[in-house]
PDB file of C-alpha atoms in Angstrom:
ATOM      1  CA  MET A   1      -0.082  -0.108  -0.523  1.00  0.00           C
ATOM      2  CA  ARG A   2       1.230   3.766  -0.172  1.00  0.00           C
ATOM      3  CA  LEU A   3       1.809   5.123   2.333  1.00  0.00           C
ATOM      4  CA  ALA A   4      -0.704   8.491   1.842  1.00  0.00           C
ATOM      5  CA  GLU A   5      -3.623   5.119   1.677  1.00  0.00           C
ATOM      6  CA  ILE A   6      -2.268   4.489   5.353  1.00  0.00           C
ATOM      7  CA  ILE A   7      -2.370   7.734   6.624  1.00  0.00           C
ATOM      8  CA  ALA A   8      -5.616   7.890   5.452  1.00  0.00           C
ATOM      9  CA  LYS A   9      -6.852   5.058   7.426  1.00  0.00           C
ATOM     10  CA  PHE A  10      -4.991   6.423  10.549  1.00  0.00           C
ATOM     11  CA  GLU A  11      -6.583   9.916  10.708  1.00  0.00           C
ATOM     12  CA  SER A  12      -9.714   7.628  10.615  1.00  0.00           C
ATOM     13  CA  TYR A  13      -8.627   5.742  13.876  1.00  0.00           C
ATOM     14  CA  TRP A  14      -7.346   8.568  15.646  1.00  0.00           C
ATOM     15  CA  PRO A  15      -8.418  12.459  14.040  1.00  0.00           C
ATOM     16  CA  SER A  16      -5.141  14.732  14.329  1.00  0.00           C
ATOM     17  CA  SER A  17      -8.182  17.259  15.745  1.00  0.00           C
ATOM     18  CA  SER A  18      -8.445  15.512  17.688  1.00  0.00           C
ATOM     19  CA  ALA A  19      -4.830  16.363  19.454  1.00  0.00           C
ATOM     20  CA  ASP A  20      -4.187  18.344  22.548  1.00  0.00           C
ATOM     21  CA  ASP A  21      -3.000  21.617  21.135  1.00  0.00           C
ATOM     22  CA  TRP A  22       0.787  21.342  22.324  1.00  0.00           C
ATOM     23  CA  ASP A  23       0.953  17.845  21.013  1.00  0.00           C
ATOM     24  CA  ARG A  24       2.860  16.203  17.519  1.00  0.00           C
ATOM     25  CA  VAL A  25       1.099  13.729  15.652  1.00  0.00           C
ATOM     26  CA  GLY A  26       0.974  12.341  12.534  1.00  0.00           C
ATOM     27  CA  LEU A  27       3.526  11.719   9.904  1.00  0.00           C
ATOM     28  CA  ALA A  28       7.594  12.880  10.647  1.00  0.00           C
ATOM     29  CA  VAL A  29       9.151  11.998   8.604  1.00  0.00           C
ATOM     30  CA  GLY A  30       9.139   9.426   5.222  1.00  0.00           C
ATOM     31  CA  SER A  31       7.262   9.748   1.761  1.00  0.00           C
ATOM     32  CA  PRO A  32       3.267   9.433   1.273  1.00  0.00           C
ATOM     33  CA  GLN A  33       3.581   7.861  -1.538  1.00  0.00           C
ATOM     34  CA  ALA A  34       6.217   5.100  -0.843  1.00  0.00           C
ATOM     35  CA  ASP A  35       5.213   1.989  -0.308  1.00  0.00           C
ATOM     36  CA  VAL A  36       4.769  -0.071   2.616  1.00  0.00           C
ATOM     37  CA  GLN A  37       3.673  -3.533   3.639  1.00  0.00           C
ATOM     38  CA  ARG A  38       4.918  -3.982   7.461  1.00  0.00           C
ATOM     39  CA  VAL A  39       4.842  -1.535  10.165  1.00  0.00           C
ATOM     40  CA  LEU A  40       6.635  -1.904  13.815  1.00  0.00           C
ATOM     41  CA  VAL A  41       4.631  -0.157  16.465  1.00  0.00           C
ATOM     42  CA  ALA A  42       5.976   0.856  19.543  1.00  0.00           C
ATOM     43  CA  VAL A  43       5.766   3.617  23.166  1.00  0.00           C
ATOM     44  CA  ASP A  44       8.691   5.618  21.073  1.00  0.00           C
ATOM     45  CA  LEU A  45      11.002   5.800  19.192  1.00  0.00           C
ATOM     46  CA  THR A  46      15.244   5.091  19.891  1.00  0.00           C
ATOM     47  CA  GLN A  47      17.865   3.866  17.875  1.00  0.00           C
ATOM     48  CA  ARG A  48      17.199   0.280  19.096  1.00  0.00           C
ATOM     49  CA  VAL A  49      14.015   0.182  17.763  1.00  0.00           C
ATOM     50  CA  ILE A  50      15.309   1.729  14.105  1.00  0.00           C
ATOM     51  CA  GLU A  51      17.483  -1.205  13.581  1.00  0.00           C
ATOM     52  CA  GLU A  52      14.874  -3.108  14.595  1.00  0.00           C
ATOM     53  CA  ALA A  53      12.044  -1.815  11.953  1.00  0.00           C
ATOM     54  CA  VAL A  54      15.558  -2.765   9.474  1.00  0.00           C
ATOM     55  CA  GLN A  55      15.668  -5.615  11.143  1.00  0.00           C
ATOM     56  CA  LYS A  56      12.160  -6.830  10.447  1.00  0.00           C
ATOM     57  CA  SER A  57      11.916  -5.567   6.953  1.00  0.00           C
ATOM     58  CA  CYS A  58       9.291  -2.600   8.689  1.00  0.00           C
ATOM     59  CA  GLU A  59       8.849   0.214   6.260  1.00  0.00           C
ATOM     60  CA  LEU A  60       7.164   2.480   8.763  1.00  0.00           C
ATOM     61  CA  ILE A  61       7.163   2.893  12.461  1.00  0.00           C
ATOM     62  CA  LEU A  62       4.527   3.640  14.665  1.00  0.00           C
ATOM     63  CA  THR A  63       5.311   5.990  17.993  1.00  0.00           C
ATOM     64  CA  HIS A  64       2.953   6.766  20.223  1.00  0.00           C
ATOM     65  CA  HIS A  65       5.311   9.135  21.803  1.00  0.00           C
ATOM     66  CA  PRO A  66       6.982  11.880  19.207  1.00  0.00           C
ATOM     67  CA  VAL A  67       9.909  12.349  18.921  1.00  0.00           C
ATOM     68  CA  LEU A  68      10.309  15.573  17.784  1.00  0.00           C
ATOM     69  CA  LEU A  69       7.209  17.289  20.159  1.00  0.00           C
ATOM     70  CA  ARG A  70       9.590  19.973  21.304  1.00  0.00           C
ATOM     71  CA  GLY A  71      10.895  22.062  18.802  1.00  0.00           C
ATOM     72  CA  VAL A  72      14.829  21.765  18.040  1.00  0.00           C
ATOM     73  CA  THR A  73      17.520  23.815  16.196  1.00  0.00           C
ATOM     74  CA  SER A  74      19.508  21.446  14.923  1.00  0.00           C
ATOM     75  CA  LEU A  75      19.335  17.858  13.216  1.00  0.00           C
ATOM     76  CA  ALA A  76      23.225  17.561  12.902  1.00  0.00           C
ATOM     77  CA  GLU A  77      23.840  13.557  13.459  1.00  0.00           C
ATOM     78  CA  ASP A  78      26.049  14.105  16.515  1.00  0.00           C
ATOM     79  CA  GLU A  79      22.852  15.337  18.334  1.00  0.00           C
ATOM     80  CA  LEU A  80      19.641  12.888  19.642  1.00  0.00           C
ATOM     81  CA  LYS A  81      17.116  13.945  16.957  1.00  0.00           C
ATOM     82  CA  GLY A  82      19.677  14.589  14.567  1.00  0.00           C
ATOM     83  CA  SER A  83      20.808  10.805  14.482  1.00  0.00           C
ATOM     84  CA  LEU A  84      16.813   9.737  14.686  1.00  0.00           C
ATOM     85  CA  ILE A  85      15.580  11.436  12.052  1.00  0.00           C
ATOM     86  CA  THR A  86      19.579  10.756   9.470  1.00  0.00           C
ATOM     87  CA  ASN A  87      19.179   7.587  10.408  1.00  0.00           C
ATOM     88  CA  LEU A  88      15.241   7.054   9.719  1.00  0.00           C
ATOM     89  CA  ILE A  89      15.521   8.951   6.449  1.00  0.00           C
ATOM     90  CA  LYS A  90      19.389   6.536   5.696  1.00  0.00           C
ATOM     91  CA  SER A  91      17.116   3.189   6.417  1.00  0.00           C
ATOM     92  CA  GLY A  92      14.194   4.747   4.358  1.00  0.00           C
ATOM     93  CA  ARG A  93      11.959   4.415   6.378  1.00  0.00           C
ATOM     94  CA  ALA A  94       8.803   6.762   7.605  1.00  0.00           C
ATOM     95  CA  LEU A  95       8.188   7.743  11.653  1.00  0.00           C
ATOM     96  CA  PHE A  96       4.246   8.324  12.009  1.00  0.00           C
ATOM     97  CA  THR A  97       3.064   9.157  15.797  1.00  0.00           C
ATOM     98  CA  ALA A  98      -0.875   8.883  16.972  1.00  0.00           C
ATOM     99  CA  HIS A  99      -0.118  10.359  20.871  1.00  0.00           C
ATOM    100  CA  THR A 100      -3.062  12.757  22.260  1.00  0.00           C
ATOM    101  CA  ASN A 101      -5.343  11.724  19.830  1.00  0.00           C
ATOM    102  CA  ALA A 102      -5.111   8.827  20.484  1.00  0.00           C
ATOM    103  CA  ASP A 103      -5.521   9.220  23.488  1.00  0.00           C
ATOM    104  CA  VAL A 104      -8.899  10.445  24.003  1.00  0.00           C
ATOM    105  CA  GLN A 105     -10.046   7.483  21.595  1.00  0.00           C
ATOM    106  CA  VAL A 106     -13.042   4.816  23.426  1.00  0.00           C
ATOM    107  CA  ASP A 107      -9.601   2.129  22.962  1.00  0.00           C
ATOM    108  CA  GLY A 108      -7.330   4.269  24.384  1.00  0.00           C
ATOM    109  CA  ALA A 109      -4.222   3.174  26.688  1.00  0.00           C
ATOM    110  CA  SER A 110      -6.467   4.391  29.184  1.00  0.00           C
ATOM    111  CA  THR A 111      -9.304   2.382  28.473  1.00  0.00           C
ATOM    112  CA  GLU A 112      -7.105  -0.826  28.428  1.00  0.00           C
ATOM    113  CA  MET A 113      -5.817  -0.358  31.319  1.00  0.00           C
ATOM    114  CA  ALA A 114      -9.542  -0.082  32.928  1.00  0.00           C
ATOM    115  CA  LEU A 115     -10.037  -2.805  31.359  1.00  0.00           C
ATOM    116  CA  ALA A 116      -7.005  -5.044  32.569  1.00  0.00           C
ATOM    117  CA  PHE A 117      -8.066  -3.449  35.672  1.00  0.00           C
ATOM    118  CA  GLY A 118     -11.897  -5.119  35.727  1.00  0.00           C
ATOM    119  CA  LEU A 119     -13.459  -1.907  36.092  1.00  0.00           C
ATOM    120  CA  THR A 120     -16.629  -1.517  35.020  1.00  0.00           C
ATOM    121  CA  ASN A 121     -19.658   1.916  34.055  1.00  0.00           C
ATOM    122  CA  LEU A 122     -16.647   3.690  32.402  1.00  0.00           C
ATOM    123  CA  LYS A 123     -16.612   7.124  31.423  1.00  0.00           C
ATOM    124  CA  PRO A 124     -13.732   9.665  30.799  1.00  0.00           C
ATOM    125  CA  ILE A 125     -12.251  11.353  33.599  1.00  0.00           C
ATOM    126  CA  VAL A 126     -12.753  14.500  30.600  1.00  0.00           C
ATOM    127  CA  ALA A 127     -14.763  13.859  28.302  1.00  0.00           C
ATOM    128  CA  ASP A 128     -13.864  15.143  24.662  1.00  0.00           C
ATOM    129  CA  PRO A 129     -16.130  15.935  21.480  1.00  0.00           C
ATOM    130  CA  SER A 130     -14.333  13.950  19.572  1.00  0.00           C
ATOM    131  CA  GLY A 131     -13.819  11.057  21.262  1.00  0.00           C
ATOM    132  CA  PHE A 132     -14.375   9.682  24.174  1.00  0.00           C
ATOM    133  CA  GLY A 133     -11.680  11.878  26.100  1.00  0.00           C
ATOM    134  CA  HIS A 134      -8.533  11.739  28.125  1.00  0.00           C
ATOM    135  CA  GLY A 135      -8.235   9.007  31.000  1.00  0.00           C
ATOM    136  CA  VAL A 136     -11.839   6.878  32.575  1.00  0.00           C
ATOM    137  CA  ILE A 137     -12.907   6.487  35.692  1.00  0.00           C
ATOM    138  CA  GLY A 138     -14.505   2.670  36.499  1.00  0.00           C
ATOM    139  CA  ASP A 139     -15.802   0.819  39.097  1.00  0.00           C
ATOM    140  CA  LEU A 140     -14.078  -2.275  40.899  1.00  0.00           C
ATOM    141  CA  PRO A 141     -16.356  -5.297  40.570  1.00  0.00           C
ATOM    142  CA  ALA A 142     -15.944  -5.968  44.425  1.00  0.00           C
ATOM    143  CA  ALA A 143     -14.468  -3.226  46.513  1.00  0.00           C
ATOM    144  CA  MET A 144     -10.711  -4.053  48.030  1.00  0.00           C
ATOM    145  CA  THR A 145      -8.300  -2.531  50.290  1.00  0.00           C
ATOM    146  CA  LEU A 146      -5.475   0.201  48.551  1.00  0.00           C
ATOM    147  CA  SER A 147      -3.187  -2.223  49.380  1.00  0.00           C
ATOM    148  CA  ASP A 148      -4.387  -4.862  47.427  1.00  0.00           C
ATOM    149  CA  PHE A 149      -5.402  -2.787  44.202  1.00  0.00           C
ATOM    150  CA  ALA A 150      -2.306  -2.154  43.945  1.00  0.00           C
ATOM    151  CA  LYS A 151      -0.838  -5.471  43.808  1.00  0.00           C
ATOM    152  CA  GLU A 152      -3.416  -6.022  41.432  1.00  0.00           C
ATOM    153  CA  VAL A 153      -2.688  -3.208  39.476  1.00  0.00           C
ATOM    154  CA  SER A 154       1.369  -4.606  39.099  1.00  0.00           C
ATOM    155  CA  LYS A 155       0.115  -7.942  39.202  1.00  0.00           C
ATOM    156  CA  SER A 156      -1.989  -6.159  35.227  1.00  0.00           C
ATOM    157  CA  LEU A 157       0.950  -4.153  33.789  1.00  0.00           C
ATOM    158  CA  PRO A 158       4.345  -5.495  32.316  1.00  0.00           C
ATOM    159  CA  GLU A 159       7.182  -5.868  34.551  1.00  0.00           C
ATOM    160  CA  VAL A 160       9.933  -3.230  35.125  1.00  0.00           C
ATOM    161  CA  THR A 161      12.309  -2.078  36.994  1.00  0.00           C
ATOM    162  CA  ARG A 162      10.587   0.103  39.062  1.00  0.00           C
ATOM    163  CA  LYS A 163       7.636  -1.030  41.020  1.00  0.00           C
ATOM    164  CA  VAL A 164       4.000   0.446  41.921  1.00  0.00           C
ATOM    165  CA  ALA A 165       3.884   2.601  44.480  1.00  0.00           C
ATOM    166  CA  PHE A 166       0.478   3.996  46.071  1.00  0.00           C
ATOM    167  CA  ALA A 167      -0.405   7.042  48.550  1.00  0.00           C
ATOM    168  CA  GLY A 168      -2.533   7.069  51.048  1.00  0.00           C
ATOM    169  CA  SER A 169      -4.406   4.806  53.769  1.00  0.00           C
ATOM    170  CA  ALA A 170      -3.543   0.666  52.895  1.00  0.00           C
ATOM    171  CA  GLN A 171      -6.258   0.084  54.366  1.00  0.00           C
ATOM    172  CA  LYS A 172      -8.610   2.490  52.165  1.00  0.00           C
ATOM    173  CA  VAL A 173     -11.507   0.731  50.705  1.00  0.00           C
ATOM    174  CA  ILE A 174     -11.240   1.387  46.661  1.00  0.00           C
ATOM    175  CA  GLU A 175     -14.667   0.988  44.847  1.00  0.00           C
ATOM    176  CA  LYS A 176     -13.930   3.278  42.210  1.00  0.00           C
ATOM    177  CA  VAL A 177     -10.604   3.963  40.337  1.00  0.00           C
ATOM    178  CA  ALA A 178      -9.624   6.934  37.780  1.00  0.00           C
ATOM    179  CA  ILE A 179      -6.863   6.093  35.518  1.00  0.00           C
ATOM    180  CA  CYS A 180      -4.995   8.716  33.024  1.00  0.00           C
ATOM    181  CA  SER A 181      -2.255   6.637  31.588  1.00  0.00           C
ATOM    182  CA  GLY A 182       1.550   8.406  30.876  1.00  0.00           C
ATOM    183  CA  ALA A 183       1.779  11.342  33.084  1.00  0.00           C
ATOM    184  CA  GLY A 184      -1.634  12.511  33.949  1.00  0.00           C
ATOM    185  CA  ASP A 185      -0.899  15.176  37.279  1.00  0.00           C
ATOM    186  CA  SER A 186      -2.617  17.992  34.979  1.00  0.00           C
ATOM    187  CA  PHE A 187      -5.841  15.982  35.347  1.00  0.00           C
ATOM    188  CA  LEU A 188      -5.964  15.658  39.232  1.00  0.00           C
ATOM    189  CA  PRO A 189      -8.365  18.790  39.361  1.00  0.00           C
ATOM    190  CA  GLN A 190     -11.268  16.782  37.702  1.00  0.00           C
ATOM    191  CA  VAL A 191     -10.280  13.970  39.423  1.00  0.00           C
ATOM    192  CA  LEU A 192     -10.094  15.519  43.223  1.00  0.00           C
ATOM    193  CA  ALA A 193     -13.424  16.703  42.185  1.00  0.00           C
ATOM    194  CA  SER A 194     -14.673  13.338  41.345  1.00  0.00           C
ATOM    195  CA  GLU A 195     -16.160  10.190  43.324  1.00  0.00           C
ATOM    196  CA  ALA A 196     -12.911   8.525  43.013  1.00  0.00           C
ATOM    197  CA  ASP A 197     -11.116   6.443  45.720  1.00  0.00           C
ATOM    198  CA  VAL A 198      -7.354   6.433  43.642  1.00  0.00           C
ATOM    199  CA  TYR A 199      -6.147   7.361  41.040  1.00  0.00           C
ATOM    200  CA  VAL A 200      -3.600   5.692  38.735  1.00  0.00           C
ATOM    201  CA  THR A 201      -1.248   7.318  36.858  1.00  0.00           C
ATOM    202  CA  SER A 202       2.388   7.773  35.916  1.00  0.00           C
ATOM    203  CA  ASP A 203       5.286  10.119  36.799  1.00  0.00           C
ATOM    204  CA  LEU A 204       3.999  11.476  39.451  1.00  0.00           C
ATOM    205  CA  ARG A 205       5.904  14.628  41.489  1.00  0.00           C
ATOM    206  CA  HIS A 206       6.501  15.351  45.136  1.00  0.00           C
ATOM    207  CA  HIS A 207       4.459  18.417  45.394  1.00  0.00           C
ATOM    208  CA  VAL A 208       1.831  17.225  43.236  1.00  0.00           C
ATOM    209  CA  THR A 209       1.167  14.501  45.237  1.00  0.00           C
ATOM    210  CA  LEU A 210       1.164  16.108  48.678  1.00  0.00           C
ATOM    211  CA  ASP A 211      -1.194  18.452  47.611  1.00  0.00           C
ATOM    212  CA  ALA A 212      -4.204  15.933  46.521  1.00  0.00           C
ATOM    213  CA  LEU A 213      -3.483  13.655  49.680  1.00  0.00           C
ATOM    214  CA  GLU A 214      -4.451  17.042  51.765  1.00  0.00           C
ATOM    215  CA  ALA A 215      -6.997  18.590  49.641  1.00  0.00           C
ATOM    216  CA  PRO A 216     -10.317  17.910  51.557  1.00  0.00           C
ATOM    217  CA  ARG A 217     -12.960  16.139  49.966  1.00  0.00           C
ATOM    218  CA  ALA A 218     -16.403  14.763  50.701  1.00  0.00           C
ATOM    219  CA  ASN A 219     -15.916  11.873  50.055  1.00  0.00           C
ATOM    220  CA  GLY A 220     -12.365  11.360  52.334  1.00  0.00           C
ATOM    221  CA  PRO A 221      -8.786  11.247  50.758  1.00  0.00           C
ATOM    222  CA  LEU A 222      -7.672  10.962  47.111  1.00  0.00           C
ATOM    223  CA  ALA A 223      -5.143   7.507  46.477  1.00  0.00           C
ATOM    224  CA  LEU A 224      -2.741   7.889  44.543  1.00  0.00           C
ATOM    225  CA  ILE A 225      -1.051   4.866  42.545  1.00  0.00           C
ATOM    226  CA  ASP A 226       1.903   5.534  40.706  1.00  0.00           C
ATOM    227  CA  VAL A 227       3.357   3.337  37.968  1.00  0.00           C
ATOM    228  CA  SER A 228       5.746   3.149  34.619  1.00  0.00           C
ATOM    229  CA  HIS A 229       4.902   5.061  32.292  1.00  0.00           C
ATOM    230  CA  TRP A 230       5.866   2.843  29.457  1.00  0.00           C
ATOM    231  CA  ALA A 231       4.053  -0.015  30.671  1.00  0.00           C
ATOM    232  CA  ALA A 232       1.115   1.938  30.840  1.00  0.00           C
ATOM    233  CA  GLU A 233       0.817   3.155  27.005  1.00  0.00           C
ATOM    234  CA  SER A 234       2.831  -0.688  26.353  1.00  0.00           C
ATOM    235  CA  LEU A 235      -1.329  -1.561  26.244  1.00  0.00           C
ATOM    236  CA  TRP A 236      -1.906   0.610  23.650  1.00  0.00           C
ATOM    237  CA  VAL A 237       0.437  -0.712  21.512  1.00  0.00           C
ATOM    238  CA  THR A 238      -2.197  -3.726  21.408  1.00  0.00           C
ATOM    239  CA  SER A 239      -5.068  -1.541  20.853  1.00  0.00           C
ATOM    240  CA  ALA A 240      -3.014   0.170  17.998  1.00  0.00           C
ATOM    241  CA  LEU A 241      -2.338  -3.602  16.661  1.00  0.00           C
ATOM    242  CA  ARG A 242      -6.225  -4.757  16.526  1.00  0.00           C
ATOM    243  CA  ARG A 243      -6.581  -1.615  14.809  1.00  0.00           C
ATOM    244  CA  LEU A 244      -4.155  -2.031  12.582  1.00  0.00           C
ATOM    245  CA  ALA A 245      -5.281  -5.806  11.678  1.00  0.00           C
ATOM    246  CA  GLU A 246      -8.431  -4.256   9.661  1.00  0.00           C
ATOM    247  CA  ILE A 247      -5.840  -2.862   7.283  1.00  0.00           C
ATOM    248  CA  ASP A 248      -5.880  -5.294   4.497  1.00  0.00           C
ATOM    249  CA  SER A 249      -2.137  -6.208   2.817  1.00  0.00           C
ATOM    250  CA  LEU A 250      -0.537  -4.798   6.146  1.00  0.00           C
ATOM    251  CA  GLU A 251       1.581  -6.735   8.356  1.00  0.00           C
ATOM    252  CA  ALA A 252       1.822  -5.547  12.177  1.00  0.00           C
ATOM    253  CA  ILE A 253       4.692  -6.302  14.725  1.00  0.00           C
ATOM    254  CA  GLU A 254       4.920  -5.586  17.995  1.00  0.00           C
ATOM    255  CA  SER A 255       7.984  -3.706  18.601  1.00  0.00           C
ATOM    256  CA  ASP A 256      10.359  -5.721  21.413  1.00  0.00           C
ATOM    257  CA  VAL A 257      12.383  -3.332  23.011  1.00  0.00           C
ATOM    258  CA  VAL A 258      11.529  -2.085  26.012  1.00  0.00           C
ATOM    259  CA  THR A 259      11.385   1.597  26.316  1.00  0.00           C
ATOM    260  CA  ASP A 260      11.247   2.011  30.033  1.00  0.00           C
ATOM    261  CA  PRO A 261      14.399   3.940  31.011  1.00  0.00           C
ATOM    262  CA  TRP A 262      15.404   2.171  34.683  1.00  0.00           C
ATOM    263  CA  THR A 263      17.267  -0.197  34.264  1.00  0.00           C
ATOM    264  CA  GLU A 264      18.053  -1.106  38.314  1.00  0.00           C
ATOM    265  CA  GLU A 265      16.530  -0.549  41.416  1.00  0.00           C
ATOM    266  CA  VAL A 266      18.835  -0.738  45.002  1.00  0.00           C
ATOM    267  CA  ALA A 267      17.020  -2.594  47.293  1.00  0.00           C
TER     268      ALA A 267
END
């Protein structure tokens, strides 16, 4: 297939108009007229991912995270961004990104997390007119303590070096859960205003977490669970592969490269 035809399919799955204003999605490298038979799906673009695409004869790489999210003034080969882009071009690989425009769809990573945790009655934290919305709030099939739920969260996500951590009373009863894959602290005001007992997200910072724990709420303090950014968003790869299976004459392959950056945890 021509890459342009594939991009048209991607646009129907993850409309660029539904991406957040700050985001950079779509075709980053490559010719729309190029022929594509195989696509490699990954969370991030790294040198190892490019090498994997070459080894597996994938002409296109589909990533969740944009490699050119912020402006650059140089693409020199001795700098990271320049090296990545140069290697893509030299190897003849195209790069396409679906990020927040994929997050707000009904099969975004947050929904995949909610289903993995067994939640029901799903609704978005922040509704989006062009899709489902950012994040998910849902109900556990049976109440459990925060400690036990954190263990279930850990079991349900891919294993990485850093352990799942929770903030709040270990014996707090959890019935309603809010989730946002990736770094979701920007949605804390909406979660605090909701009936959620706990919020599962990634990259929580000290002051943000402390303030959320101390915030007065009608239904008691909010608990928080911090998970690996990569582990959470790797679930989107599974969702994307289901979408790509709908495209005839295109073979989609899941990347074997784990781009979680942490390599060892000290006991």
